[in-house]
Amino acid sequence: MTKKALITGLTGQDGSYLAELLLEKGYQIYGLVRRSSTSNLERISHLFNQIQIVSGDLLDQSSLMDVVNDCQPDEIYNLASQSYVPLSWKQPALTAEYTALGVSRLLESIRRCKPDAKFYQASSSEVFGQPDESPQTERTAFRPRNPYGVAKAYAHWMTVNYRQQYKLFGCCGITYTHESPRRGTEFVFRKITRTAAMIKLGLANELKLGNLDARRDWCYAKDAVCAMWMMLQQEKPDDYIIASGETHSVRELVECAFNCLGLDWQDYVSVDPAFYRPDEPVQLVGCIYKIKAQLGWKPQYSFQQLVELMVDRDLKELSDNP
Ligand code: NAP
């Protein structure tokens, strides 16, 4: 029988890749989209005739109940959230509404309308904040250091609580930073690949960055969504770290991106303290032992391959449409 999946955050980076993966696997897909006065559908425009768009908002309980009730999905992937850490300092209450309470509303809708649905919650490495161990595992204590991390920690523990209390099949994927050509340009990885491509084409002449020594655990969004799907194919619900398991500095990323274009990064990059993060995390790097051992998942793309892929795509996009 055809499986049905509901994806929230369909219009975002991960939602669009997950939809492609589930279509390949023969799912019927419902994508939750909130109303917007301007179109935000460009990441999924190529999938329109294969997906049923349903209207709903994480802020609105009744819309979520209606959607879960009407679609009766076998699997629900909650990828929607206010996902930008700096904005969470400017809009802490709204971040909590979307990213924390939105998950409560969704869990409650599942409990009431489709309690046997399998549920994936997009947790985040930001729940670790300033961790007291590195690499982090599924047992590392949560010490979030920004409103986004606090909201994600709440959502994570609500999912675990609904699993324990109501026996819902709820899983949290603690994802570390993952990137793709569909990533917003406000995120440092895409900012670098995009601006390097612009410089190559003469559309920009400098790139301003914050701390070049900041290190991140980056992987490819396509790899990450594959892990999400694998988590929901298990007999028992559980939580997993989804990461590359290695870190690279912003400096390495810049060097690699400019090298791909035959440019010397030092001619173009300057450091601007305005871009420093006030809450630079210690060493966020995920231990992927559990997901490798239990699900057989590991990233298919290396750091170098990811940078090359994104630089190529940005260069092509900008050349076609400067
Ligand atoms: P993204 O590109 O920012 O997409 C966020 C999605 O959430 C968009 O589709 C957005 O819809 C939707 N959304 C926001 N508020 C909503 C609301 N009130 N009701 C319904 N939908 C709403 O995020 P992403 O990079 O795909 O990340 C997916 C999930 O993983 C997020 O929960 C994020 O916090 C988490 N995560 C991501 C990373 C990463 O590196 N990408 C790392 C750790 C965790 P609109 O188009 O209408 O704005």
PDB file of C-alpha atoms and ligand atoms in Angstrom, residues 9-15 32 34 40 43 56-59 79-83 98 122-124 148 152 175-179 183, ligand 1:
ATOM      1  CA  GLY A   9       8.645  23.038   6.490  1.00  0.00           C
ATOM      2  CA  LEU A  10       8.179  21.776   2.922  1.00  0.00           C
ATOM      3  CA  THR A  11       9.295  25.115   1.471  1.00  0.00           C
ATOM      4  CA  GLY A  12      12.599  25.032   3.385  1.00  0.00           C
ATOM      5  CA  GLN A  13      15.908  23.450   2.454  1.00  0.00           C
ATOM      6  CA  ASP A  14      15.350  20.075   4.131  1.00  0.00           C
ATOM      7  CA  GLY A  15      11.651  19.872   3.288  1.00  0.00           C
ATOM      8  CA  LEU A  32       2.195  21.808   5.120  1.00  0.00           C
ATOM      9  CA  ARG A  34       1.616  28.516   5.844  1.00  0.00           C
ATOM     10  CA  ASN A  40       7.997  31.229  -1.107  1.00  0.00           C
ATOM     11  CA  ARG A  43      12.469  25.321  -3.738  1.00  0.00           C
ATOM     12  CA  GLY A  56      -1.578  25.139   8.125  1.00  0.00           C
ATOM     13  CA  ASP A  57       0.573  26.964  10.631  1.00  0.00           C
ATOM     14  CA  LEU A  58       2.531  25.769  13.649  1.00  0.00           C
ATOM     15  CA  LEU A  59       1.017  28.710  15.515  1.00  0.00           C
ATOM     16  CA  LEU A  79      11.002  20.338   9.705  1.00  0.00           C
ATOM     17  CA  ALA A  80       9.275  23.676  10.197  1.00  0.00           C
ATOM     18  CA  SER A  81      10.769  26.169  12.607  1.00  0.00           C
ATOM     19  CA  GLN A  82      12.270  29.602  12.960  1.00  0.00           C
ATOM     20  CA  SER A  83      15.695  28.219  12.109  1.00  0.00           C
ATOM     21  CA  TYR A  98       7.228  28.271  16.284  1.00  0.00           C
ATOM     22  CA  ALA A 122      14.098  18.126  13.685  1.00  0.00           C
ATOM     23  CA  SER A 123      16.241  18.614  16.758  1.00  0.00           C
ATOM     24  CA  SER A 124      19.501  20.532  16.576  1.00  0.00           C
ATOM     25  CA  TYR A 148      16.715  28.883  19.361  1.00  0.00           C
ATOM     26  CA  LYS A 152      14.720  23.100  20.268  1.00  0.00           C
ATOM     27  CA  THR A 175      21.241  17.430  13.260  1.00  0.00           C
ATOM     28  CA  TYR A 176      24.414  19.444  13.011  1.00  0.00           C
ATOM     29  CA  THR A 177      24.757  22.133  10.371  1.00  0.00           C
ATOM     30  CA  HIS A 178      23.848  20.824   6.932  1.00  0.00           C
ATOM     31  CA  GLU A 179      24.125  22.705   3.692  1.00  0.00           C
ATOM     32  CA  ARG A 183      20.483  26.941   1.810  1.00  0.00           C
TER      33      ARG A 183
HETATM   34  P1  NAP B   1      14.548  26.396   6.683  1.00  0.00           P
HETATM   35  O1  NAP B   1      15.102  26.313   5.287  1.00  0.00           O
HETATM   36  O2  NAP B   1      14.706  27.659   7.447  1.00  0.00           O
HETATM   37  O3  NAP B   1      12.977  26.077   6.579  1.00  0.00           O
HETATM   38  C1  NAP B   1      12.117  26.298   7.656  1.00  0.00           C
HETATM   39  C2  NAP B   1      10.724  25.940   7.221  1.00  0.00           C
HETATM   40  O4  NAP B   1       9.823  26.157   8.318  1.00  0.00           O
HETATM   41  C3  NAP B   1      10.180  26.770   6.045  1.00  0.00           C
HETATM   42  O5  NAP B   1       9.492  25.907   5.166  1.00  0.00           O
HETATM   43  C4  NAP B   1       9.193  27.714   6.736  1.00  0.00           C
HETATM   44  O6  NAP B   1       8.127  28.122   5.906  1.00  0.00           O
HETATM   45  C5  NAP B   1       8.664  26.794   7.817  1.00  0.00           C
HETATM   46  N1  NAP B   1       7.970  27.524   8.893  1.00  0.00           N
HETATM   47  C6  NAP B   1       8.484  28.503   9.674  1.00  0.00           C
HETATM   48  N2  NAP B   1       7.551  28.908  10.540  1.00  0.00           N
HETATM   49  C7  NAP B   1       6.424  28.190  10.299  1.00  0.00           C
HETATM   50  C8  NAP B   1       5.107  28.161  10.855  1.00  0.00           C
HETATM   51  N3  NAP B   1       4.752  28.978  11.850  1.00  0.00           N
HETATM   52  N4  NAP B   1       4.205  27.274  10.377  1.00  0.00           N
HETATM   53  C9  NAP B   1       4.549  26.452   9.359  1.00  0.00           C
HETATM   54  N5  NAP B   1       5.763  26.437   8.769  1.00  0.00           N
HETATM   55  C10 NAP B   1       6.698  27.296   9.242  1.00  0.00           C
HETATM   56  O7  NAP B   1      15.096  25.213   7.591  1.00  0.00           O
HETATM   57  P2  NAP B   1      15.960  23.935   7.143  1.00  0.00           P
HETATM   58  O8  NAP B   1      17.376  24.338   6.975  1.00  0.00           O
HETATM   59  O9  NAP B   1      15.239  23.213   6.057  1.00  0.00           O
HETATM   60  O10 NAP B   1      15.900  23.077   8.493  1.00  0.00           O
HETATM   61  C11 NAP B   1      14.858  22.128   8.729  1.00  0.00           C
HETATM   62  C12 NAP B   1      14.721  21.906  10.221  1.00  0.00           C
HETATM   63  O11 NAP B   1      15.943  21.406  10.752  1.00  0.00           O
HETATM   64  C13 NAP B   1      14.402  23.179  11.010  1.00  0.00           C
HETATM   65  O12 NAP B   1      13.548  22.822  12.077  1.00  0.00           O
HETATM   66  C14 NAP B   1      15.753  23.605  11.551  1.00  0.00           C
HETATM   67  O13 NAP B   1      15.614  24.360  12.740  1.00  0.00           O
HETATM   68  C15 NAP B   1      16.401  22.249  11.796  1.00  0.00           C
HETATM   69  N6  NAP B   1      17.866  22.261  11.724  1.00  0.00           N
HETATM   70  C16 NAP B   1      18.465  22.670  10.585  1.00  0.00           C
HETATM   71  C17 NAP B   1      19.852  22.652  10.500  1.00  0.00           C
HETATM   72  C18 NAP B   1      20.557  23.066   9.236  1.00  0.00           C
HETATM   73  O14 NAP B   1      21.777  23.146   9.258  1.00  0.00           O
HETATM   74  N7  NAP B   1      19.863  23.291   8.138  1.00  0.00           N
HETATM   75  C19 NAP B   1      20.619  22.204  11.594  1.00  0.00           C
HETATM   76  C20 NAP B   1      19.965  21.773  12.737  1.00  0.00           C
HETATM   77  C21 NAP B   1      18.580  21.791  12.787  1.00  0.00           C
HETATM   78  P3  NAP B   1       8.138  29.528   5.107  1.00  0.00           P
HETATM   79  O15 NAP B   1       8.683  29.198   3.730  1.00  0.00           O
HETATM   80  O16 NAP B   1       6.708  29.897   5.091  1.00  0.00           O
HETATM   81  O17 NAP B   1       8.990  30.507   5.861  1.00  0.00           O
END
